[in-house]
Amino acid sequence: MVATKSAAVSTPILAVQNLKVWYGAAQALFDVSLNVGHGELVVLQGLNGAGKSTLLQAIMGLSPRILGVISYENNSISSWEPHRRAQAGLGYVAEDRRLFTGLTVQENLRVAARGDVDANEARVLALFPALKTMLRRVSSQMSGGEQQMLAIARTLMTSPRLLLLDEPCEGISPVLVESIVDALLLLRAQGMPMLVAEQNNLLADRADRVITLVAGQLSP
Ligand code: ATP
C-alpha cells in the first residue's frame, strides 16, 4: 500500500488489521489491513466477488464471523454492535441503498437526522441540488441515481465522521455519476474521510489512494 499523505496515514481515523471474514465455512477476506486518514478519500476497487462489500460490512459490524482488529478514532470497535458504530459516527450506505421507498425525499432525510436538522438539510441539499427540486416526491418514484444521492444525503443527515459507501456509481447514468463524484469531492474538500468501494474510474482518478482487492486479499 502506497501512502500519498504520510501525516494522514500516521493518525488514521480508521485502521483495519489482519481482517478475516467467513460466511459459514467459506473465507471471503484474508488478512486485510488498511488505513483511512483524516480527510482522506480512499477508493476500494476489485472485481465482482472480490470482497468489497464484505469489507465495508465487516467495518460496520454486519458480518457473521470475523477475526482481526478494527480501530476507529483509536477505539477498538470489533466487538461493538452496528448501531453503536453508527452512533459513534460511522456512516454507511449499502449497495441496495435501503431507502424508505414509501416516504418522500424530505421524510427520508429527516427520519434519521441528528443535531440541527434544518442546518444539516441545507448542507446536504447544497451538495445534492437535484434533491432540492423533489423534496415532496415519494422516493420510489426516483431514478436509481437520484435514489443513490438520497441514500448518501440521508446518511449525511446523521452527521457521520467517516463515510463508507458501497458502489455509489454502479448502474447509474453518466450525468448522475458526475453529480455524485462532484458531491464526494466537495465532501472531501470539507474534510470528510471516506472509504468508497467503486469500480468507476472517475472517482478513483481523483482519490488520495486506490487499493485493490483480489479474491479477498489486498493486491500488493
Ligand atoms: P460485488 O461488486 O459483486 O458486490 P464484492 O467485491 O462486493 O462484489 P462481496 O459481495 O463482498 O464482493 O463477496 C465476496 C465473496 O463473499 C464472494 O465470494 C461472495 O460470493 C461471498 N459472499 C458475499 N456475501 C455472502 C453471503 N451473505 N453468504 C455467503 N457468501 C457470501
PDB file of C-alpha atoms and ligand atoms in Angstrom:
ATOM      1  CA  MET A   1       0.000   0.000   0.000  1.00  0.00           C
ATOM      2  CA  VAL A   2       1.490   3.317  -1.049  1.00  0.00           C
ATOM      3  CA  ALA A   3       0.670   6.340   1.081  1.00  0.00           C
ATOM      4  CA  THR A   4       0.421   9.733  -0.569  1.00  0.00           C
ATOM      5  CA  LYS A   5      -0.329  11.609   2.649  1.00  0.00           C
ATOM      6  CA  SER A   6       2.078  10.498   5.355  1.00  0.00           C
ATOM      7  CA  ALA A   7       0.531  12.754   8.018  1.00  0.00           C
ATOM      8  CA  ALA A   8      -2.922  11.316   7.364  1.00  0.00           C
ATOM      9  CA  VAL A   9      -1.660   7.756   7.485  1.00  0.00           C
ATOM     10  CA  SER A  10       0.183   8.333  10.766  1.00  0.00           C
ATOM     11  CA  THR A  11      -3.068   9.258  12.534  1.00  0.00           C
ATOM     12  CA  PRO A  12      -5.757   7.228  10.790  1.00  0.00           C
ATOM     13  CA  ILE A  13      -9.405   7.653  11.690  1.00  0.00           C
ATOM     14  CA  LEU A  14      -9.903   4.017  10.648  1.00  0.00           C
ATOM     15  CA  ALA A  15      -7.349   1.228  10.949  1.00  0.00           C
ATOM     16  CA  VAL A  16      -8.113  -2.338   9.914  1.00  0.00           C
ATOM     17  CA  GLN A  17      -5.559  -5.001  10.760  1.00  0.00           C
ATOM     18  CA  ASN A  18      -5.448  -8.593   9.596  1.00  0.00           C
ATOM     19  CA  LEU A  19      -9.168  -8.791   8.959  1.00  0.00           C
ATOM     20  CA  LYS A  20     -10.519 -12.211   8.121  1.00  0.00           C
ATOM     21  CA  VAL A  21     -14.206 -12.796   7.349  1.00  0.00           C
ATOM     22  CA  TRP A  22     -16.088 -16.025   6.848  1.00  0.00           C
ATOM     23  CA  TYR A  23     -19.530 -16.908   5.506  1.00  0.00           C
ATOM     24  CA  GLY A  24     -20.076 -20.326   7.068  1.00  0.00           C
ATOM     25  CA  ALA A  25     -17.027 -22.370   6.148  1.00  0.00           C
ATOM     26  CA  ALA A  26     -16.096 -20.145   3.211  1.00  0.00           C
ATOM     27  CA  GLN A  27     -13.497 -17.460   3.899  1.00  0.00           C
ATOM     28  CA  ALA A  28     -14.179 -14.209   1.993  1.00  0.00           C
ATOM     29  CA  LEU A  29     -11.391 -11.937   3.334  1.00  0.00           C
ATOM     30  CA  PHE A  30      -7.815 -12.962   4.134  1.00  0.00           C
ATOM     31  CA  ASP A  31      -5.689 -10.743   6.426  1.00  0.00           C
ATOM     32  CA  VAL A  32      -6.808  -7.429   5.001  1.00  0.00           C
ATOM     33  CA  SER A  33      -5.087  -4.395   6.562  1.00  0.00           C
ATOM     34  CA  LEU A  34      -5.757  -0.789   5.595  1.00  0.00           C
ATOM     35  CA  ASN A  35      -5.980   2.719   6.994  1.00  0.00           C
ATOM     36  CA  VAL A  36      -8.108   5.740   6.192  1.00  0.00           C
ATOM     37  CA  GLY A  37      -6.547   9.020   7.289  1.00  0.00           C
ATOM     38  CA  HIS A  38      -8.406  12.109   8.451  1.00  0.00           C
ATOM     39  CA  GLY A  39      -9.786  13.880   5.391  1.00  0.00           C
ATOM     40  CA  GLU A  40      -8.661  11.120   3.059  1.00  0.00           C
ATOM     41  CA  LEU A  41     -10.651   9.679   0.143  1.00  0.00           C
ATOM     42  CA  VAL A  42      -9.700   6.030  -0.301  1.00  0.00           C
ATOM     43  CA  VAL A  43     -11.236   4.097  -3.190  1.00  0.00           C
ATOM     44  CA  LEU A  44     -11.540   0.344  -2.957  1.00  0.00           C
ATOM     45  CA  GLN A  45     -11.549  -1.479  -6.272  1.00  0.00           C
ATOM     46  CA  GLY A  46     -11.841  -5.138  -7.231  1.00  0.00           C
ATOM     47  CA  LEU A  47     -13.866  -7.408  -9.469  1.00  0.00           C
ATOM     48  CA  ASN A  48     -17.317  -8.663  -8.547  1.00  0.00           C
ATOM     49  CA  GLY A  49     -16.958 -11.071  -5.665  1.00  0.00           C
ATOM     50  CA  ALA A  50     -13.517  -9.753  -4.621  1.00  0.00           C
ATOM     51  CA  GLY A  51     -14.856  -8.847  -1.177  1.00  0.00           C
ATOM     52  CA  LYS A  52     -15.500  -5.083  -1.295  1.00  0.00           C
ATOM     53  CA  SER A  53     -18.988  -5.256   0.234  1.00  0.00           C
ATOM     54  CA  THR A  54     -17.790  -7.812   2.754  1.00  0.00           C
ATOM     55  CA  LEU A  55     -15.049  -5.441   3.919  1.00  0.00           C
ATOM     56  CA  LEU A  56     -17.425  -2.479   4.361  1.00  0.00           C
ATOM     57  CA  GLN A  57     -19.992  -4.675   6.120  1.00  0.00           C
ATOM     58  CA  ALA A  58     -17.321  -6.013   8.489  1.00  0.00           C
ATOM     59  CA  ILE A  59     -16.280  -2.450   9.376  1.00  0.00           C
ATOM     60  CA  MET A  60     -19.935  -1.718  10.196  1.00  0.00           C
ATOM     61  CA  GLY A  61     -20.267  -4.882  12.294  1.00  0.00           C
ATOM     62  CA  LEU A  62     -22.651  -6.612   9.888  1.00  0.00           C
ATOM     63  CA  SER A  63     -20.572  -9.720   9.150  1.00  0.00           C
ATOM     64  CA  PRO A  64     -21.402 -13.045  10.708  1.00  0.00           C
ATOM     65  CA  ARG A  65     -17.868 -14.096  11.664  1.00  0.00           C
ATOM     66  CA  ILE A  66     -14.648 -12.087  11.681  1.00  0.00           C
ATOM     67  CA  LEU A  67     -11.168 -12.108  13.171  1.00  0.00           C
ATOM     68  CA  GLY A  68      -8.857  -9.132  13.285  1.00  0.00           C
ATOM     69  CA  VAL A  69      -8.745  -5.625  14.681  1.00  0.00           C
ATOM     70  CA  ILE A  70     -10.910  -2.702  13.556  1.00  0.00           C
ATOM     71  CA  SER A  71      -9.980   0.612  15.175  1.00  0.00           C
ATOM     72  CA  TYR A  72     -11.963   3.807  14.733  1.00  0.00           C
ATOM     73  CA  GLU A  73     -10.822   7.052  16.319  1.00  0.00           C
ATOM     74  CA  ASN A  74      -8.337   4.977  18.355  1.00  0.00           C
ATOM     75  CA  ASN A  75     -11.042   2.701  19.812  1.00  0.00           C
ATOM     76  CA  SER A  76     -11.110  -0.989  19.049  1.00  0.00           C
ATOM     77  CA  ILE A  77     -14.678  -1.392  17.773  1.00  0.00           C
ATOM     78  CA  SER A  78     -14.565  -5.036  16.627  1.00  0.00           C
ATOM     79  CA  SER A  79     -16.972  -6.143  19.351  1.00  0.00           C
ATOM     80  CA  TRP A  80     -19.361  -3.174  19.015  1.00  0.00           C
ATOM     81  CA  GLU A  81     -22.880  -3.695  17.705  1.00  0.00           C
ATOM     82  CA  PRO A  82     -23.626  -1.950  14.358  1.00  0.00           C
ATOM     83  CA  HIS A  83     -25.856   0.698  15.970  1.00  0.00           C
ATOM     84  CA  ARG A  84     -23.059   1.665  18.374  1.00  0.00           C
ATOM     85  CA  ARG A  85     -20.691   2.099  15.423  1.00  0.00           C
ATOM     86  CA  ALA A  86     -23.285   4.277  13.677  1.00  0.00           C
ATOM     87  CA  GLN A  87     -23.787   6.361  16.811  1.00  0.00           C
ATOM     88  CA  ALA A  88     -20.026   6.805  17.074  1.00  0.00           C
ATOM     89  CA  GLY A  89     -20.007   8.421  13.621  1.00  0.00           C
ATOM     90  CA  LEU A  90     -19.606   5.638  11.076  1.00  0.00           C
ATOM     91  CA  GLY A  91     -21.932   6.443   8.177  1.00  0.00           C
ATOM     92  CA  TYR A  92     -22.635   3.546   5.807  1.00  0.00           C
ATOM     93  CA  VAL A  93     -24.550   3.440   2.520  1.00  0.00           C
ATOM     94  CA  ALA A  94     -25.179  -0.126   1.381  1.00  0.00           C
ATOM     95  CA  GLU A  95     -25.216  -1.164  -2.268  1.00  0.00           C
ATOM     96  CA  ASP A  96     -29.011  -1.624  -2.151  1.00  0.00           C
ATOM     97  CA  ARG A  97     -29.496   1.884  -0.624  1.00  0.00           C
ATOM     98  CA  ARG A  98     -32.195   0.808   1.868  1.00  0.00           C
ATOM     99  CA  LEU A  99     -34.420   3.826   1.414  1.00  0.00           C
ATOM    100  CA  PHE A 100     -37.891   4.047   2.864  1.00  0.00           C
ATOM    101  CA  THR A 101     -39.493   3.875  -0.559  1.00  0.00           C
ATOM    102  CA  GLY A 102     -42.969   4.877   0.690  1.00  0.00           C
ATOM    103  CA  LEU A 103     -41.632   8.095   2.203  1.00  0.00           C
ATOM    104  CA  THR A 104     -40.851  11.345   0.431  1.00  0.00           C
ATOM    105  CA  VAL A 105     -37.344  12.642  -0.140  1.00  0.00           C
ATOM    106  CA  GLN A 106     -37.648  15.050   2.767  1.00  0.00           C
ATOM    107  CA  GLU A 107     -39.099  12.399   5.070  1.00  0.00           C
ATOM    108  CA  ASN A 108     -36.200  10.091   4.194  1.00  0.00           C
ATOM    109  CA  LEU A 109     -33.765  12.871   5.007  1.00  0.00           C
ATOM    110  CA  ARG A 110     -35.363  13.697   8.325  1.00  0.00           C
ATOM    111  CA  VAL A 111     -36.132  10.233   9.596  1.00  0.00           C
ATOM    112  CA  ALA A 112     -32.630   9.515  10.899  1.00  0.00           C
ATOM    113  CA  ALA A 113     -31.382  13.082  11.246  1.00  0.00           C
ATOM    114  CA  ARG A 114     -29.326  14.144  14.228  1.00  0.00           C
ATOM    115  CA  GLY A 115     -28.205  17.502  15.522  1.00  0.00           C
ATOM    116  CA  ASP A 116     -29.514  20.687  13.894  1.00  0.00           C
ATOM    117  CA  VAL A 117     -31.861  19.143  11.316  1.00  0.00           C
ATOM    118  CA  ASP A 118     -32.537  22.339   9.328  1.00  0.00           C
ATOM    119  CA  ALA A 119     -28.843  23.208   9.097  1.00  0.00           C
ATOM    120  CA  ASN A 120     -27.952  19.633   8.145  1.00  0.00           C
ATOM    121  CA  GLU A 121     -30.655  19.567   5.496  1.00  0.00           C
ATOM    122  CA  ALA A 122     -29.444  22.831   3.972  1.00  0.00           C
ATOM    123  CA  ARG A 123     -25.888  21.445   3.916  1.00  0.00           C
ATOM    124  CA  VAL A 124     -26.802  18.160   2.187  1.00  0.00           C
ATOM    125  CA  LEU A 125     -29.100  19.880  -0.318  1.00  0.00           C
ATOM    126  CA  ALA A 126     -26.216  22.170  -1.234  1.00  0.00           C
ATOM    127  CA  LEU A 127     -24.208  19.026  -2.009  1.00  0.00           C
ATOM    128  CA  PHE A 128     -27.059  17.441  -3.986  1.00  0.00           C
ATOM    129  CA  PRO A 129     -29.002  20.349  -5.536  1.00  0.00           C
ATOM    130  CA  ALA A 130     -31.063  17.935  -7.669  1.00  0.00           C
ATOM    131  CA  LEU A 131     -32.791  16.718  -4.487  1.00  0.00           C
ATOM    132  CA  LYS A 132     -33.987  20.239  -3.703  1.00  0.00           C
ATOM    133  CA  THR A 133     -36.437  20.111  -6.579  1.00  0.00           C
ATOM    134  CA  MET A 134     -38.022  16.837  -5.462  1.00  0.00           C
ATOM    135  CA  LEU A 135     -38.382  17.108  -1.689  1.00  0.00           C
ATOM    136  CA  ARG A 136     -42.052  16.099  -1.768  1.00  0.00           C
ATOM    137  CA  ARG A 137     -41.587  13.211  -4.191  1.00  0.00           C
ATOM    138  CA  VAL A 138     -42.039   9.653  -2.927  1.00  0.00           C
ATOM    139  CA  SER A 139     -38.624   8.048  -3.210  1.00  0.00           C
ATOM    140  CA  SER A 140     -39.936   5.019  -5.138  1.00  0.00           C
ATOM    141  CA  GLN A 141     -40.578   7.465  -7.987  1.00  0.00           C
ATOM    142  CA  MET A 142     -36.936   8.470  -8.365  1.00  0.00           C
ATOM    143  CA  SER A 143     -34.345   7.114 -10.772  1.00  0.00           C
ATOM    144  CA  GLY A 144     -31.601   4.839  -9.445  1.00  0.00           C
ATOM    145  CA  GLY A 145     -29.092   7.681  -9.470  1.00  0.00           C
ATOM    146  CA  GLU A 146     -31.446  10.050  -7.657  1.00  0.00           C
ATOM    147  CA  GLN A 147     -32.097   7.343  -5.067  1.00  0.00           C
ATOM    148  CA  GLN A 148     -28.361   6.908  -4.632  1.00  0.00           C
ATOM    149  CA  MET A 149     -27.974  10.641  -3.992  1.00  0.00           C
ATOM    150  CA  LEU A 150     -30.780  10.460  -1.460  1.00  0.00           C
ATOM    151  CA  ALA A 151     -29.170   7.476   0.290  1.00  0.00           C
ATOM    152  CA  ILE A 152     -25.879   9.357   0.666  1.00  0.00           C
ATOM    153  CA  ALA A 153     -27.703  12.525   1.710  1.00  0.00           C
ATOM    154  CA  ARG A 154     -29.739  10.634   4.293  1.00  0.00           C
ATOM    155  CA  THR A 155     -26.581   9.176   5.814  1.00  0.00           C
ATOM    156  CA  LEU A 156     -25.017  12.657   5.888  1.00  0.00           C
ATOM    157  CA  MET A 157     -28.042  13.842   7.899  1.00  0.00           C
ATOM    158  CA  THR A 158     -26.749  11.664  10.758  1.00  0.00           C
ATOM    159  CA  SER A 159     -23.573  13.829  10.934  1.00  0.00           C
ATOM    160  CA  PRO A 160     -21.092  10.991  10.321  1.00  0.00           C
ATOM    161  CA  ARG A 161     -17.360  11.472  10.877  1.00  0.00           C
ATOM    162  CA  LEU A 162     -16.364   8.707   8.422  1.00  0.00           C
ATOM    163  CA  LEU A 163     -18.316   7.617   5.323  1.00  0.00           C
ATOM    164  CA  LEU A 164     -18.359   4.066   3.968  1.00  0.00           C
ATOM    165  CA  LEU A 165     -20.021   3.881   0.540  1.00  0.00           C
ATOM    166  CA  ASP A 166     -20.696   0.692  -1.391  1.00  0.00           C
ATOM    167  CA  GLU A 167     -20.612   1.262  -5.177  1.00  0.00           C
ATOM    168  CA  PRO A 168     -22.403   4.637  -5.260  1.00  0.00           C
ATOM    169  CA  CYS A 169     -21.956   4.965  -9.044  1.00  0.00           C
ATOM    170  CA  GLU A 170     -22.976   1.442 -10.067  1.00  0.00           C
ATOM    171  CA  GLY A 171     -25.724   1.223 -12.678  1.00  0.00           C
ATOM    172  CA  ILE A 172     -26.243   4.993 -12.778  1.00  0.00           C
ATOM    173  CA  SER A 173     -26.494   7.294 -15.781  1.00  0.00           C
ATOM    174  CA  PRO A 174     -23.230   9.140 -16.617  1.00  0.00           C
ATOM    175  CA  VAL A 175     -24.694  12.565 -15.784  1.00  0.00           C
ATOM    176  CA  LEU A 176     -25.701  11.455 -12.308  1.00  0.00           C
ATOM    177  CA  VAL A 177     -22.360   9.672 -11.814  1.00  0.00           C
ATOM    178  CA  GLU A 178     -20.702  13.043 -12.395  1.00  0.00           C
ATOM    179  CA  SER A 179     -23.006  14.698  -9.862  1.00  0.00           C
ATOM    180  CA  ILE A 180     -22.230  12.047  -7.275  1.00  0.00           C
ATOM    181  CA  VAL A 181     -18.473  12.265  -7.904  1.00  0.00           C
ATOM    182  CA  ASP A 182     -18.654  16.079  -7.633  1.00  0.00           C
ATOM    183  CA  ALA A 183     -20.530  15.797  -4.333  1.00  0.00           C
ATOM    184  CA  LEU A 184     -17.982  13.333  -2.937  1.00  0.00           C
ATOM    185  CA  LEU A 185     -15.093  15.574  -3.977  1.00  0.00           C
ATOM    186  CA  LEU A 186     -16.798  18.531  -2.294  1.00  0.00           C
ATOM    187  CA  LEU A 187     -17.242  16.447   0.842  1.00  0.00           C
ATOM    188  CA  ARG A 188     -13.556  15.534   0.745  1.00  0.00           C
ATOM    189  CA  ALA A 189     -12.715  19.234   0.404  1.00  0.00           C
ATOM    190  CA  GLN A 190     -14.798  19.793   3.554  1.00  0.00           C
ATOM    191  CA  GLY A 191     -12.589  17.242   5.327  1.00  0.00           C
ATOM    192  CA  MET A 192     -14.835  14.167   5.332  1.00  0.00           C
ATOM    193  CA  PRO A 193     -12.826  10.908   5.376  1.00  0.00           C
ATOM    194  CA  MET A 194     -14.288   8.276   3.040  1.00  0.00           C
ATOM    195  CA  LEU A 195     -13.755   4.657   2.091  1.00  0.00           C
ATOM    196  CA  VAL A 196     -15.632   4.056  -1.171  1.00  0.00           C
ATOM    197  CA  ALA A 197     -15.985   0.730  -2.956  1.00  0.00           C
ATOM    198  CA  GLU A 198     -16.215   1.877  -6.555  1.00  0.00           C
ATOM    199  CA  GLN A 199     -15.267   0.455  -9.930  1.00  0.00           C
ATOM    200  CA  ASN A 200     -15.875   3.703 -11.803  1.00  0.00           C
ATOM    201  CA  ASN A 201     -12.502   5.303 -12.528  1.00  0.00           C
ATOM    202  CA  LEU A 202     -13.935   8.817 -12.468  1.00  0.00           C
ATOM    203  CA  LEU A 203     -13.737   8.677  -8.672  1.00  0.00           C
ATOM    204  CA  ALA A 204     -10.586   6.543  -8.447  1.00  0.00           C
ATOM    205  CA  ASP A 205      -8.722   9.062 -10.611  1.00  0.00           C
ATOM    206  CA  ARG A 206      -9.395  11.757  -8.001  1.00  0.00           C
ATOM    207  CA  ALA A 207      -8.814   9.621  -4.895  1.00  0.00           C
ATOM    208  CA  ASP A 208      -5.966  10.129  -2.435  1.00  0.00           C
ATOM    209  CA  ARG A 209      -5.319   6.406  -2.646  1.00  0.00           C
ATOM    210  CA  VAL A 210      -6.729   3.446  -4.547  1.00  0.00           C
ATOM    211  CA  ILE A 211      -6.496  -0.014  -3.043  1.00  0.00           C
ATOM    212  CA  THR A 212      -7.484  -3.186  -4.823  1.00  0.00           C
ATOM    213  CA  LEU A 213      -8.953  -6.406  -3.516  1.00  0.00           C
ATOM    214  CA  VAL A 214      -8.277  -9.592  -5.437  1.00  0.00           C
ATOM    215  CA  ALA A 215     -10.102 -12.704  -4.261  1.00  0.00           C
ATOM    216  CA  GLY A 216     -10.349 -11.439  -0.693  1.00  0.00           C
ATOM    217  CA  GLN A 217      -6.786 -10.145  -0.409  1.00  0.00           C
ATOM    218  CA  LEU A 218      -5.281  -6.722  -0.928  1.00  0.00           C
ATOM    219  CA  SER A 219      -3.187  -6.670  -4.033  1.00  0.00           C
ATOM    220  CA  PRO A 220       0.362  -5.516  -3.230  1.00  0.00           C
TER     221      PRO A 220
HETATM  222  P1  ATP B   1     -19.855  -7.159  -5.887  1.00  0.00           P
HETATM  223  O1  ATP B   1     -19.258  -5.982  -6.559  1.00  0.00           O
HETATM  224  O2  ATP B   1     -20.384  -8.181  -6.838  1.00  0.00           O
HETATM  225  O3  ATP B   1     -20.825  -6.811  -4.785  1.00  0.00           O
HETATM  226  P2  ATP B   1     -17.813  -7.566  -3.879  1.00  0.00           P
HETATM  227  O4  ATP B   1     -16.402  -7.263  -4.243  1.00  0.00           O
HETATM  228  O5  ATP B   1     -18.550  -6.587  -3.068  1.00  0.00           O
HETATM  229  O6  ATP B   1     -18.612  -7.909  -5.194  1.00  0.00           O
HETATM  230  P3  ATP B   1     -18.635  -9.458  -1.893  1.00  0.00           P
HETATM  231  O7  ATP B   1     -20.078  -9.244  -2.145  1.00  0.00           O
HETATM  232  O8  ATP B   1     -18.038  -8.920  -0.666  1.00  0.00           O
HETATM  233  O9  ATP B   1     -17.773  -8.959  -3.136  1.00  0.00           O
HETATM  234  O10 ATP B   1     -18.355 -11.039  -1.950  1.00  0.00           O
HETATM  235  C1  ATP B   1     -17.124 -11.619  -1.557  1.00  0.00           C
HETATM  236  C2  ATP B   1     -17.290 -13.130  -1.506  1.00  0.00           C
HETATM  237  O11 ATP B   1     -18.143 -13.481  -0.427  1.00  0.00           O
HETATM  238  C3  ATP B   1     -17.904 -13.737  -2.750  1.00  0.00           C
HETATM  239  O12 ATP B   1     -17.303 -14.989  -2.990  1.00  0.00           O
HETATM  240  C4  ATP B   1     -19.360 -13.898  -2.377  1.00  0.00           C
HETATM  241  O13 ATP B   1     -19.941 -14.965  -3.080  1.00  0.00           O
HETATM  242  C5  ATP B   1     -19.274 -14.207  -0.889  1.00  0.00           C
HETATM  243  N1  ATP B   1     -20.450 -13.731  -0.162  1.00  0.00           N
HETATM  244  C6  ATP B   1     -20.886 -12.458  -0.076  1.00  0.00           C
HETATM  245  N2  ATP B   1     -21.987 -12.371   0.697  1.00  0.00           N
HETATM  246  C7  ATP B   1     -22.256 -13.632   1.121  1.00  0.00           C
HETATM  247  C8  ATP B   1     -23.263 -14.209   1.951  1.00  0.00           C
HETATM  248  N3  ATP B   1     -24.201 -13.464   2.541  1.00  0.00           N
HETATM  249  N4  ATP B   1     -23.215 -15.545   2.147  1.00  0.00           N
HETATM  250  C9  ATP B   1     -22.249 -16.306   1.590  1.00  0.00           C
HETATM  251  N5  ATP B   1     -21.269 -15.821   0.795  1.00  0.00           N
HETATM  252  C10 ATP B   1     -21.269 -14.510   0.566  1.00  0.00           C
END
